[in-house]
Coordinates of C-alpha atoms in Angstrom, one line a residue:
Chain J
M905 CA -0.1 -0.1 0.3
I906 CA 2.7 1.9 0.8
N907 CA 5.1 1.0 -2.6
G908 CA 2.0 0.3 -4.7
T909 CA 2.0 3.4 -5.6
N910 CA 1.7 3.1 -9.3
S911 CA -2.1 4.2 -9.8
N912 CA -0.8 8.1 -9.6
G913 CA -0.7 7.7 -13.4
T914 CA 2.6 10.2 -13.5
E915 CA 5.9 8.3 -14.8
R916 CA 7.8 7.1 -11.9
Q917 CA 12.2 7.7 -12.0
P918 CA 14.2 4.3 -11.3
I919 CA 16.4 5.2 -8.8
I920 CA 18.9 2.7 -10.4
E921 CA 18.6 1.9 -13.6
L922 CA 21.5 -0.4 -15.0
S923 CA 21.2 -0.6 -19.6
G924 CA 23.5 -3.3 -21.2
V925 CA 26.2 -3.5 -18.0
R926 CA 29.2 -5.5 -18.9
K927 CA 32.1 -5.6 -16.7
V928 CA 34.8 -8.2 -17.4
Y929 CA 38.0 -8.8 -15.5
G930 CA 41.4 -9.0 -16.4
S931 CA 42.4 -8.9 -20.4
G932 CA 43.4 -10.8 -23.2
T933 CA 42.6 -14.5 -23.1
A934 CA 42.6 -14.2 -19.2
A935 CA 39.3 -11.9 -19.4
M936 CA 36.5 -13.1 -17.3
E937 CA 32.8 -11.5 -18.0
A938 CA 31.1 -10.9 -14.8
L939 CA 28.4 -9.2 -16.2
R940 CA 27.2 -9.6 -19.9
G941 CA 24.7 -7.3 -20.2
V942 CA 22.4 -6.5 -17.6
D943 CA 19.7 -4.7 -17.6
L944 CA 17.7 -3.6 -13.3
R945 CA 15.5 -0.7 -11.9
I946 CA 14.7 -0.4 -9.3
Y947 CA 12.4 2.0 -8.3
P948 CA 12.0 4.0 -5.4
G949 CA 10.7 2.9 -1.7
E950 CA 10.6 -1.7 -3.7
F951 CA 12.2 -3.5 -1.8
V952 CA 13.9 -6.9 -4.1
A953 CA 15.8 -9.4 -2.6
V954 CA 19.0 -10.3 -5.9
M955 CA 19.7 -14.1 -5.4
G956 CA 22.1 -16.4 -7.4
P957 CA 24.9 -19.3 -7.0
S958 CA 28.2 -17.9 -6.2
G959 CA 29.6 -16.3 -8.8
S960 CA 26.8 -15.7 -11.0
G961 CA 27.6 -12.7 -11.2
K962 CA 25.3 -10.7 -8.5
S963 CA 28.4 -9.2 -6.2
T964 CA 29.7 -7.8 -8.9
C965 CA 26.2 -6.2 -9.7
M966 CA 25.6 -5.2 -6.3
N967 CA 28.9 -3.5 -5.5
I968 CA 28.1 -1.6 -9.5
V969 CA 24.8 -0.8 -7.9
G970 CA 26.5 1.3 -4.8
C971 CA 29.1 3.1 -6.3
L972 CA 32.1 0.9 -5.3
D973 CA 33.0 -0.3 -9.2
T974 CA 32.1 1.1 -12.6
P975 CA 30.9 -1.1 -15.9
T976 CA 32.9 -2.1 -18.1
S977 CA 30.5 -1.2 -20.5
G978 CA 27.3 0.1 -20.6
A979 CA 25.3 2.3 -18.2
Y980 CA 24.6 2.5 -14.9
R981 CA 21.9 5.5 -13.6
F982 CA 21.8 6.1 -10.7
C983 CA 18.8 8.8 -10.1
G984 CA 19.2 9.7 -13.2
V985 CA 23.3 10.4 -12.1
E986 CA 25.9 8.6 -15.0
V987 CA 27.4 6.9 -12.0
G988 CA 30.9 5.5 -14.7
D989 CA 32.2 9.1 -15.5
L990 CA 32.1 10.3 -11.8
T991 CA 35.8 10.1 -10.3
R992 CA 36.7 8.0 -7.4
N993 CA 36.1 11.0 -4.7
Q994 CA 32.8 12.1 -7.1
R995 CA 31.6 8.5 -6.5
A996 CA 32.1 8.5 -2.6
L997 CA 30.7 11.2 -2.1
L998 CA 27.7 9.4 -3.9
R999 CA 28.0 6.7 -1.6
R1000 CA 28.5 9.2 1.4
H1001 CA 24.8 11.9 1.5
Y1002 CA 22.5 8.5 -0.6
L1003 CA 23.7 4.9 0.3
G1004 CA 23.8 2.9 3.3
F1005 CA 25.8 -0.4 3.5
V1006 CA 25.3 -3.1 5.3
F1007 CA 28.3 -5.1 5.1
Q1008 CA 27.8 -9.4 5.2
G1009 CA 30.5 -9.3 8.1
Y1010 CA 29.4 -6.4 9.6
N1011 CA 32.5 -4.6 9.6
L1012 CA 32.1 -2.6 12.7
L1013 CA 35.2 -1.2 14.4
N1014 CA 37.0 -2.8 17.3
R1015 CA 37.0 -2.1 20.1
T1016 CA 34.8 0.8 19.6
S1017 CA 31.2 1.2 21.4
A1018 CA 28.2 0.3 19.0
L1019 CA 27.3 4.5 19.1
E1020 CA 30.3 5.6 17.9
N1021 CA 30.7 3.0 14.9
I1022 CA 27.1 4.5 13.8
E1023 CA 27.8 7.9 14.4
L1024 CA 31.0 7.1 11.3
P1025 CA 28.8 8.2 8.8
L1026 CA 27.2 11.3 10.1
I1027 CA 31.3 12.0 11.0
Y1028 CA 32.6 11.8 6.5
R1029 CA 29.1 14.0 6.7
G1030 CA 30.1 16.6 9.5
V1031 CA 28.1 16.6 11.3
T1032 CA 28.0 18.0 15.0
V1033 CA 28.9 16.2 17.4
R1034 CA 25.9 17.0 19.3
S1035 CA 23.7 16.7 16.4
R1036 CA 25.7 12.9 15.6
H1037 CA 24.9 11.6 19.6
Q1038 CA 21.1 12.5 18.9
Q1039 CA 20.7 10.7 15.2
A1040 CA 22.7 8.2 16.6
R1041 CA 20.5 7.7 19.4
Q1042 CA 17.2 7.6 16.8
A1043 CA 18.9 5.0 14.4
M1044 CA 19.4 2.8 17.7
E1045 CA 16.2 3.6 19.3
V1046 CA 15.2 2.2 15.0
V1047 CA 16.9 -0.7 15.7
G1048 CA 16.0 -1.9 18.9
L1049 CA 19.5 -1.2 20.7
T1050 CA 18.0 1.1 23.3
G1051 CA 20.5 1.4 26.1
W1052 CA 23.3 -0.9 24.5
Q1053 CA 25.4 2.3 22.9
H1054 CA 28.1 1.9 25.6
H1055 CA 29.2 -2.2 24.5
T1056 CA 32.0 -2.8 21.7
P1057 CA 31.0 -5.3 19.2
G1058 CA 33.0 -7.2 21.4
E1059 CA 30.7 -7.5 23.8
L1060 CA 27.2 -7.2 21.7
S1061 CA 25.8 -10.6 20.2
G1062 CA 25.8 -11.6 16.1
G1063 CA 22.7 -10.1 15.4
Q1064 CA 22.8 -6.8 17.7
Q1065 CA 26.2 -6.4 15.7
Q1066 CA 24.0 -6.3 12.4
R1067 CA 21.9 -4.2 14.2
V1068 CA 24.4 -1.9 15.1
A1069 CA 25.9 -2.1 11.2
I1070 CA 21.8 -1.7 10.8
A1071 CA 22.0 1.5 12.5
R1072 CA 25.2 2.9 10.5
A1073 CA 23.5 1.8 7.5
I1074 CA 20.9 3.9 8.4
V1075 CA 21.7 7.5 10.4
T1076 CA 22.3 9.5 6.8
Q1077 CA 19.0 8.2 5.8
P1078 CA 19.8 6.7 2.6
L1079 CA 18.1 6.4 -0.4
V1080 CA 19.4 2.9 -0.8
L1081 CA 20.1 0.2 1.4
L1082 CA 22.0 -2.1 0.1
A1083 CA 22.6 -5.6 2.5
D1084 CA 25.6 -8.0 1.6
E1085 CA 24.4 -10.7 3.2
P1086 CA 23.1 -9.1 6.2
T1087 CA 21.6 -12.6 8.0
G1088 CA 24.0 -14.9 6.5
N1089 CA 26.0 -15.1 10.0
L1090 CA 22.8 -15.3 11.7
D1091 CA 20.5 -18.4 13.5
S1092 CA 17.2 -18.4 12.2
A1093 CA 15.3 -16.3 14.8
R1094 CA 18.0 -14.1 14.7
S1095 CA 17.6 -13.7 11.2
I1096 CA 13.4 -13.4 11.6
E1097 CA 14.4 -10.4 13.3
I1098 CA 16.8 -9.2 11.3
M1099 CA 14.3 -8.5 8.3
E1100 CA 11.5 -8.0 10.4
L1101 CA 13.3 -5.4 11.0
L1102 CA 14.4 -4.6 7.3
T1103 CA 10.9 -5.5 6.2
S1104 CA 9.6 -2.3 9.0
L1105 CA 12.5 0.3 7.8
N1106 CA 11.1 -0.8 4.2
E1107 CA 7.3 0.2 5.0
N1108 CA 8.1 2.3 7.3
Q1109 CA 10.7 4.7 6.4
G1110 CA 10.3 4.2 3.0
I1111 CA 14.2 3.4 2.0
T1112 CA 14.5 1.4 -1.2
I1113 CA 16.6 -2.3 -0.3
V1114 CA 18.7 -4.3 -2.6
M1115 CA 19.6 -7.0 -0.5
V1116 CA 22.0 -10.4 -1.4
T1117 CA 21.1 -13.9 -0.4
H1118 CA 21.0 -17.6 -0.6
E1119 CA 18.2 -18.6 1.3
P1120 CA 14.7 -18.1 -0.5
D1121 CA 13.4 -17.6 3.0
M1122 CA 14.8 -14.6 4.1
A1123 CA 14.1 -13.4 -0.2
E1124 CA 9.8 -14.0 0.8
Y1125 CA 10.8 -11.1 3.1
A1126 CA 10.9 -8.4 0.1
T1127 CA 8.7 -7.5 -2.7
R1128 CA 10.2 -8.3 -5.9
T1129 CA 13.4 -11.0 -6.2
V1130 CA 15.7 -11.1 -9.4
H1131 CA 18.1 -13.9 -10.0
F1132 CA 21.0 -14.0 -11.7
K1133 CA 22.8 -17.0 -13.7
D1134 CA 25.7 -16.2 -15.6
G1135 CA 26.0 -13.3 -15.8
L1136 CA 22.5 -12.1 -16.7
I1137 CA 19.1 -11.9 -14.2
S1138 CA 17.4 -15.2 -15.5
T1139 CA 14.2 -14.2 -13.2
D1140 CA 12.8 -10.7 -11.9
H1141 CA 8.7 -11.0 -10.5
S1142 CA 7.2 -8.8 -8.1
H1143 CA 4.9 -10.8 -5.8
K1144 CA 3.6 -9.3 -2.3
E1145 CA 2.7 -6.7 -4.6
N1146 CA -0.5 -5.5 -2.5
A1147 CA 0.5 -7.0 0.8
Chain P
M146 CA 37.9 15.7 10.5
L147 CA 41.1 16.8 12.1
G148 CA 40.3 17.2 15.2
N149 CA 38.1 13.0 14.3
A150 CA 42.1 12.6 12.7
L151 CA 43.7 13.5 16.1
L152 CA 41.3 11.2 18.4
L153 CA 41.5 8.2 16.5
A154 CA 45.1 8.5 16.4
L155 CA 45.3 9.6 20.2
R156 CA 42.9 6.1 20.2
E157 CA 45.3 3.8 18.1
L158 CA 47.7 5.4 20.4
R159 CA 46.6 4.1 23.5
R160 CA 45.8 0.1 21.9
N161 CA 49.3 0.4 21.4
V162 CA 50.7 1.2 23.9
M163 CA 54.1 -0.5 23.4
R164 CA 54.3 -0.8 19.9
S165 CA 53.8 2.4 19.9
F166 CA 55.9 3.1 23.0
L167 CA 58.8 1.1 21.0
T168 CA 57.8 3.2 17.3
M169 CA 58.8 6.5 19.3
L170 CA 61.9 4.5 21.1
G171 CA 63.5 5.9 17.9
I172 CA 62.4 9.4 18.2
I173 CA 63.3 10.0 20.5
I174 CA 66.9 9.2 21.5
G175 CA 66.7 10.2 18.6
V176 CA 65.4 13.7 19.8
A177 CA 66.9 13.5 23.1
A178 CA 70.6 13.3 22.1
V179 CA 70.5 16.3 20.0
I180 CA 68.8 18.5 22.7
I181 CA 71.7 17.2 24.8
L182 CA 74.7 17.8 23.1
V183 CA 73.8 21.2 21.8
T184 CA 72.3 22.2 25.2
L185 CA 76.1 20.2 26.8
G186 CA 78.2 21.4 24.1
G187 CA 75.5 25.5 24.7
G188 CA 76.4 25.1 28.2
A189 CA 80.9 24.0 28.0
T190 CA 80.7 27.1 25.2
K191 CA 79.6 29.0 28.0
Q192 CA 82.1 28.7 30.4
V193 CA 84.8 29.1 28.0
T194 CA 83.6 32.2 26.9
E195 CA 83.1 32.7 30.5
Q196 CA 86.7 32.0 32.0
I197 CA 88.1 33.2 29.2
S198 CA 86.9 36.4 29.9
S199 CA 87.5 36.1 33.4
L200 CA 91.4 36.5 32.8
G201 CA 91.1 39.6 30.8
S202 CA 89.9 41.2 28.1
N203 CA 93.6 42.7 27.2
L204 CA 95.0 39.2 27.3
M205 CA 97.5 38.2 24.5
M206 CA 99.8 35.0 23.8
V207 CA 102.5 34.6 21.2
V208 CA 102.7 31.0 20.3
P209 CA 105.7 29.3 18.1
G210 CA 103.3 27.0 15.2
K211 CA 100.7 28.4 13.1
R212 CA 96.9 27.7 14.3
M213 CA 95.0 26.5 12.0
G214 CA 91.6 25.9 12.7
P215 CA 90.8 23.7 16.1
G216 CA 92.7 21.3 17.3
Q217 CA 95.6 21.8 13.9
G218 CA 98.4 23.6 14.0
S219 CA 101.9 23.0 13.2
S220 CA 105.1 23.1 15.3
S221 CA 108.0 25.6 14.5
A222 CA 110.8 27.4 16.0
P223 CA 110.3 27.9 20.0
F224 CA 111.2 31.7 21.0
K225 CA 114.2 33.3 23.2
L226 CA 113.8 34.9 25.5
A227 CA 115.3 37.9 23.5
D228 CA 112.3 37.5 21.7
A229 CA 110.3 38.1 24.4
E230 CA 112.9 41.1 25.4
A231 CA 111.8 42.6 22.3
I232 CA 108.4 43.0 22.4
E233 CA 108.3 44.6 26.1
R234 CA 111.1 46.9 24.5
E235 CA 110.0 47.7 21.2
I236 CA 106.2 47.1 21.3
S237 CA 104.4 50.1 23.3
G238 CA 101.4 50.0 24.9
L239 CA 101.7 46.6 26.3
R240 CA 101.0 46.5 30.2
A241 CA 103.6 43.3 31.1
V242 CA 105.1 40.5 29.5
A243 CA 105.9 37.2 30.3
P244 CA 107.5 34.8 28.6
A245 CA 107.4 31.2 29.9
S246 CA 108.1 27.0 29.3
S247 CA 106.9 24.0 31.2
A248 CA 107.0 21.1 31.8
M249 CA 105.6 18.0 32.9
V250 CA 108.3 17.3 36.5
T251 CA 106.9 14.6 39.1
A252 CA 107.3 16.5 42.6
V253 CA 108.1 14.8 45.5
L254 CA 107.8 15.6 50.0
G255 CA 109.2 13.0 52.1
N256 CA 107.0 9.6 50.6
E257 CA 104.3 11.5 48.8
N258 CA 104.3 12.1 44.6
W259 CA 102.6 13.9 41.9
S260 CA 102.7 14.9 38.7
S261 CA 102.8 18.1 38.2
T262 CA 103.4 21.1 34.9
V263 CA 106.2 22.9 36.0
T264 CA 106.7 26.6 34.3
G265 CA 109.1 28.7 34.5
T266 CA 108.7 32.9 34.0
T267 CA 109.5 36.1 34.5
A268 CA 107.8 37.9 38.0
S269 CA 105.2 40.0 35.0
Y270 CA 103.6 36.6 34.8
F271 CA 101.3 36.7 37.6
D272 CA 100.7 40.1 37.3
V273 CA 99.6 39.1 33.5
L274 CA 97.4 36.5 34.2
N275 CA 96.2 38.1 37.7
R276 CA 97.6 35.6 40.1
R277 CA 97.9 36.4 43.4
I278 CA 100.0 35.4 45.3
Q279 CA 97.9 34.1 49.1
E280 CA 100.7 33.7 50.9
G281 CA 104.5 34.2 51.2
R282 CA 106.2 35.9 48.1
I283 CA 107.1 36.1 44.5
F284 CA 110.7 35.5 43.7
S285 CA 112.7 38.9 43.5
Q286 CA 114.8 40.8 40.8
S287 CA 117.9 38.9 41.7
E288 CA 115.9 35.0 42.6
A289 CA 115.5 35.3 39.0
R290 CA 119.4 36.9 37.4
S291 CA 120.6 34.4 39.3
G292 CA 119.1 30.9 38.7
V293 CA 118.3 30.0 42.1
S294 CA 115.8 27.1 43.2
V295 CA 112.6 29.0 44.2
C296 CA 109.1 28.4 43.7
I297 CA 105.7 29.7 44.4
I298 CA 103.0 26.4 43.9
G299 CA 99.3 25.9 43.7
E300 CA 96.6 24.7 46.0
T301 CA 96.6 21.2 44.8
I302 CA 100.1 20.7 45.3
R303 CA 100.3 22.3 48.8
N304 CA 97.1 19.6 48.9
K305 CA 98.5 16.9 48.2
L306 CA 102.3 16.8 49.2
F307 CA 101.7 19.1 52.7
G308 CA 97.9 17.9 53.6
G309 CA 96.7 20.6 55.5
Q310 CA 100.1 22.0 56.5
D311 CA 102.4 25.2 55.7
P312 CA 104.5 25.1 52.7
I313 CA 106.5 28.0 53.0
G314 CA 109.9 27.7 53.7
N315 CA 110.1 23.7 53.3
K316 CA 112.1 21.9 49.7
I317 CA 109.8 20.0 47.7
R318 CA 111.8 18.2 45.2
L319 CA 111.3 18.6 41.5
G320 CA 113.3 16.2 39.0
N321 CA 117.0 16.2 39.9
I322 CA 116.4 19.8 42.0
S323 CA 115.7 20.4 45.0
C324 CA 113.9 23.3 45.3
E325 CA 112.6 25.7 48.4
V326 CA 108.7 27.2 48.8
I327 CA 108.2 30.4 48.7
G328 CA 105.2 31.4 48.4
L329 CA 101.8 29.5 48.0
L330 CA 99.6 30.9 44.9
A331 CA 95.9 32.0 45.3
E332 CA 93.6 29.3 44.2
K333 CA 91.1 30.2 40.9
G334 CA 89.9 26.6 39.9
Q335 CA 89.7 24.8 37.2
N336 CA 89.9 26.5 33.6
T337 CA 88.3 25.8 30.2
M338 CA 89.7 23.5 29.1
G339 CA 88.7 21.4 32.1
Q340 CA 93.0 21.7 33.9
D341 CA 93.8 22.8 36.9
Q342 CA 95.5 26.2 37.6
D343 CA 96.0 25.0 40.6
D344 CA 97.7 22.1 39.8
I345 CA 101.0 24.1 38.9
V346 CA 104.6 24.5 40.0
I347 CA 105.7 28.3 39.3
M348 CA 109.8 29.5 38.8
P349 CA 111.7 31.7 37.8
L350 CA 112.5 31.0 33.9
R351 CA 116.8 30.8 34.1
T352 CA 116.1 28.2 36.3
F353 CA 113.3 25.9 34.7
Q354 CA 115.8 26.7 31.7
R355 CA 119.1 25.6 33.5
R356 CA 117.8 23.4 35.9
I357 CA 114.7 21.3 34.4
A358 CA 114.1 22.0 30.6
G359 CA 118.3 22.3 29.7
N360 CA 117.8 24.8 26.8
E361 CA 116.1 28.3 26.5
D362 CA 113.8 27.9 24.6
I363 CA 110.6 29.7 24.9
S364 CA 107.1 28.0 24.4
L365 CA 104.8 31.0 24.9
I366 CA 104.9 34.9 25.8
Q367 CA 101.9 36.3 27.5
V368 CA 101.2 39.6 26.9
S369 CA 99.0 41.8 28.4
V370 CA 97.9 45.6 26.8
K371 CA 97.6 48.1 28.9
D372 CA 93.8 50.2 29.9
G373 CA 92.6 51.8 26.6
I374 CA 95.1 50.4 24.0
S375 CA 93.1 48.2 21.0
T376 CA 94.8 44.7 21.4
D377 CA 94.3 44.7 17.7
K378 CA 96.7 47.0 17.5
A379 CA 99.3 45.8 19.6
K380 CA 98.3 42.1 17.6
V381 CA 100.2 44.2 14.3
D382 CA 102.7 45.2 15.8
I383 CA 103.5 42.1 17.5
G384 CA 103.5 40.4 14.2
R385 CA 105.5 42.6 12.7
L386 CA 108.1 42.8 15.0
M387 CA 107.8 38.5 14.9
R388 CA 108.4 38.2 10.7
V389 CA 111.4 40.6 11.8
R390 CA 112.8 38.4 14.6
R391 CA 112.2 35.5 12.1
H392 CA 113.3 36.2 9.5
L393 CA 110.0 36.2 7.2
S394 CA 110.6 37.2 4.0
A395 CA 107.1 38.8 2.4
S396 CA 106.6 35.2 0.7
E397 CA 106.2 33.0 3.7
D398 CA 103.4 32.7 5.8
D399 CA 103.8 33.6 9.8
N400 CA 105.2 30.6 11.5
F401 CA 104.1 32.5 15.6
S402 CA 100.6 32.7 15.7
V403 CA 99.3 36.2 18.2
M404 CA 96.3 35.3 20.0
D405 CA 94.1 37.6 21.7
L406 CA 91.1 36.9 23.4
K407 CA 88.8 36.4 20.7
E408 CA 90.9 34.2 18.6
I409 CA 91.6 31.9 21.8
S410 CA 88.0 31.7 22.6
T411 CA 86.6 30.8 18.9
M412 CA 89.8 28.4 19.3
L413 CA 88.8 26.5 22.2
S414 CA 85.0 26.6 21.0
G415 CA 85.2 25.2 17.6
T416 CA 86.7 22.6 19.7
T417 CA 83.3 22.7 21.1
K418 CA 81.5 22.7 18.1
V419 CA 82.8 19.8 15.7
L420 CA 82.6 18.1 19.3
T421 CA 78.9 18.6 19.1
G422 CA 78.8 18.5 15.4
L423 CA 79.7 15.3 14.5
L424 CA 78.1 13.9 17.5
G425 CA 74.4 15.8 16.7
A426 CA 75.2 13.7 12.9
V427 CA 75.5 10.8 14.9
A428 CA 71.8 11.7 16.4
A429 CA 70.8 12.6 12.9
V430 CA 70.9 9.6 11.6
S431 CA 69.1 8.1 14.9
L432 CA 66.5 9.9 13.9
L433 CA 66.6 8.7 10.3
V434 CA 66.4 5.3 11.8
G435 CA 63.7 5.9 14.1
G436 CA 61.5 7.6 10.9
I437 CA 62.0 4.2 9.5
G438 CA 60.8 2.2 12.2
I439 CA 57.2 4.7 12.4
M440 CA 57.3 3.6 8.8
N441 CA 57.1 0.5 9.3
I442 CA 54.6 0.0 11.9
M443 CA 52.6 2.4 9.9
L444 CA 52.5 -0.2 7.0
V445 CA 51.8 -2.6 9.6
S446 CA 49.3 -1.1 10.8
V447 CA 47.5 0.0 7.0
T448 CA 47.4 -4.4 6.1
E449 CA 46.0 -5.5 10.3
R450 CA 43.4 -2.7 9.3
T451 CA 42.6 -3.5 5.6
R452 CA 38.8 -3.8 7.1
E453 CA 38.5 -1.2 8.5
I454 CA 39.2 1.6 6.0
G455 CA 37.8 -0.6 3.5
T456 CA 34.3 0.2 5.6
R457 CA 35.4 3.8 5.9
L458 CA 35.8 4.1 2.3
A459 CA 32.9 2.4 2.1
I460 CA 30.2 3.8 3.4
G461 CA 31.7 7.7 1.8
A462 CA 35.2 8.7 3.3
L463 CA 37.5 10.5 1.3
E464 CA 41.1 9.2 -0.5
R465 CA 42.6 12.3 1.6
E466 CA 40.4 12.0 4.5
V467 CA 41.9 8.2 4.8
L468 CA 45.2 9.5 4.6
L469 CA 44.7 12.7 7.1
Q470 CA 44.4 10.2 9.4
F471 CA 46.9 7.6 9.0
L472 CA 49.3 10.6 9.2
V473 CA 48.2 12.4 12.0
E474 CA 48.6 9.1 13.4
A475 CA 51.9 8.8 12.1
V476 CA 52.7 12.3 13.2
V477 CA 50.9 12.3 16.7
L478 CA 53.0 8.8 17.4
S479 CA 56.2 10.9 16.1
C480 CA 56.0 13.7 17.8
S481 CA 54.9 12.3 21.0
G482 CA 58.7 10.5 20.5
G483 CA 59.6 13.9 20.2
L484 CA 57.6 15.9 23.4
I485 CA 59.4 12.5 25.4
G486 CA 62.8 13.0 24.1
I487 CA 62.7 17.2 25.3
V488 CA 61.2 16.0 28.5
L489 CA 63.9 13.4 29.0
A490 CA 66.5 15.6 27.1
L491 CA 66.1 18.5 29.9
T492 CA 66.4 16.1 32.6
V493 CA 69.6 14.4 31.3
S494 CA 71.2 17.5 30.3
L495 CA 70.4 19.1 33.9
G496 CA 71.2 16.1 35.6
L497 CA 74.4 15.9 33.8
S498 CA 76.1 19.9 33.6
S499 CA 75.5 20.0 37.7
L500 CA 77.7 15.8 37.2
L501 CA 79.9 18.2 35.1
Q502 CA 80.1 21.4 36.6
I503 CA 79.1 23.2 33.7
P504 CA 76.7 25.4 32.9
F505 CA 72.9 24.2 32.2
V506 CA 72.5 26.5 28.8
F507 CA 68.5 26.1 27.6
N508 CA 68.2 26.6 24.5
A509 CA 64.9 27.2 23.3
P510 CA 65.4 26.8 18.9
I511 CA 67.1 23.2 19.6
V512 CA 63.6 22.1 21.2
V513 CA 61.4 23.7 19.1
V514 CA 64.1 22.2 15.7
G515 CA 63.8 19.7 17.7
F516 CA 60.1 19.5 18.0
V517 CA 59.0 20.7 14.6
F518 CA 62.2 18.0 13.0
S519 CA 59.8 14.7 15.1
G520 CA 57.1 15.9 12.9
A521 CA 58.2 16.3 9.8
I522 CA 59.2 12.3 10.4
G523 CA 56.0 12.6 10.9
V524 CA 55.4 13.0 7.7
V525 CA 57.8 12.5 5.4
F526 CA 58.0 8.5 6.8
G527 CA 53.6 8.7 7.6
Y528 CA 52.9 9.5 4.3
F529 CA 53.7 6.8 2.4
P530 CA 51.7 3.6 4.0
A531 CA 48.3 6.4 4.3
R532 CA 49.0 7.6 0.7
K533 CA 48.6 3.0 0.3
A534 CA 45.6 3.3 2.5
A535 CA 44.0 6.1 1.2
Q536 CA 44.9 4.4 -2.1
L537 CA 43.0 1.1 -1.3
D538 CA 40.0 -0.6 -3.9
P539 CA 37.2 -0.4 -1.2
I540 CA 36.1 -3.8 -2.6
E541 CA 39.3 -5.8 -2.0
A542 CA 39.5 -3.8 1.0
L543 CA 36.2 -5.6 2.5
R544 CA 37.3 -8.6 1.8
H545 CA 40.6 -9.3 3.1
E546 CA 40.5 -11.2 5.9

């Protein structure tokens, strides 16, 4: 009911638009084509699950979508901006202001409190100390970690660490949240908690989510599932359209 | 951003206290060595200058041989008594002229013996060098002329040979001759070169030449200029006279030197400077080695923290922000080393200067230079590892195990 708003008639701009994206690693005979012409459009408010066996190109695609990498050929427009034309620093600024990342291995800073971990992206945005604390506490509240701000990652469980990582990704209120196997290291009960958190972020905060997962159960939470195979999208179907 | 980098750097330092300290050690030792050497060198130079000016600003020395620089010199024919007499007779504006010749001789009294410098000179010696007699008398004109065995001894000799007793009228043995002590010099302490100026025996020149040296040589003529007379003019006049007396043609260089206070002071402090410079160079090398240590540990740190760097880059840190972070860390490391080094150096300098009895001269410029230099080492040797961190590929870095 929130994202099924294609009924108002106006043409919606895709937030992420890949057309004919190819990515080749190496050169000559050693060249390896990871993506072989991928077309993908993701609209604001979608929750997309990206699936596929390893080596299918889904990670490469996610790196390009996350502006960490650029296509060898083809076009990737983020909010209408051609990412391939940007410099390394410009892409960093794009990530800083519009993207949130949740990594598979959490990638939290060791021996640094949860609150400071969450504040990290705000530091690079130049947010003042006071509003940094405030925004970080809000993000902690959203992920249900109030009261844990002074614990370091070593003192938190896996599920809690992933919540900190999610709080760090959403504290800047990004347009798109990119999650790489966010439940990969968690048991099923924790996985369900994390997926419910992501679903609520998607539904209540309107954050577009692109999530890589191996588990069909987890993909169930998304509104759309994209399957990769051999560097191409094999299936792409929406579900829960009118949930 | 800089404030944050500073906070992060301090936190990293605290996390690895032992490692940080060992890394800083090179810088600590380097900075401390430089400052200690320069401070002690400065103290020694000050002492030299002070003691030379205590001699009186109108003293000049004429020595055979050409002084070419600190510690260097060529030997030439010694002077004769006639040279000193000629200076006294022909140069105007002089207060006193004292020819002198010295030798190391063992002084013996009963069971006690003590090796000392015996100087043969004229009565003018006491005038020229401001030495006063504490007890007894100096030798008379007639004693000087006839060359009788009388001597005046310094406080150190009295201590060694006579203990607390009155030496006047006693006979001591100097080498092969027996010599009556007729006077005791007032104490003067150490001179600029750390020599004990009271470890000295004075006797008439003629006595010395006949009974001890066995020749007519004069190794040093000390001259004091009258107040208000320029030492420069006297110096030129003496130089001219000595060239004539030593039969030097116009093309020959002087084979003697006339040194006034300035030159003596330059000569002595020049020696100190050469030493300070040499040791300073050694210290600078240790600073360099310290810098390499910092580079090494920063490279290790970058490798260890690859995932962290990847995370920072992925969430939007710019290359220069990562570069700054690591550069600041290296600079904080080296500057902390510098600060510790400065504190160490000042403590050690204070202790050593009181131990060596030289004045402690706080040299602010060298402390500042030491600190700035340690910071600069952090920048220079931290730059390469920091750039390595900044240029990491975030994808690769995130995958790093």
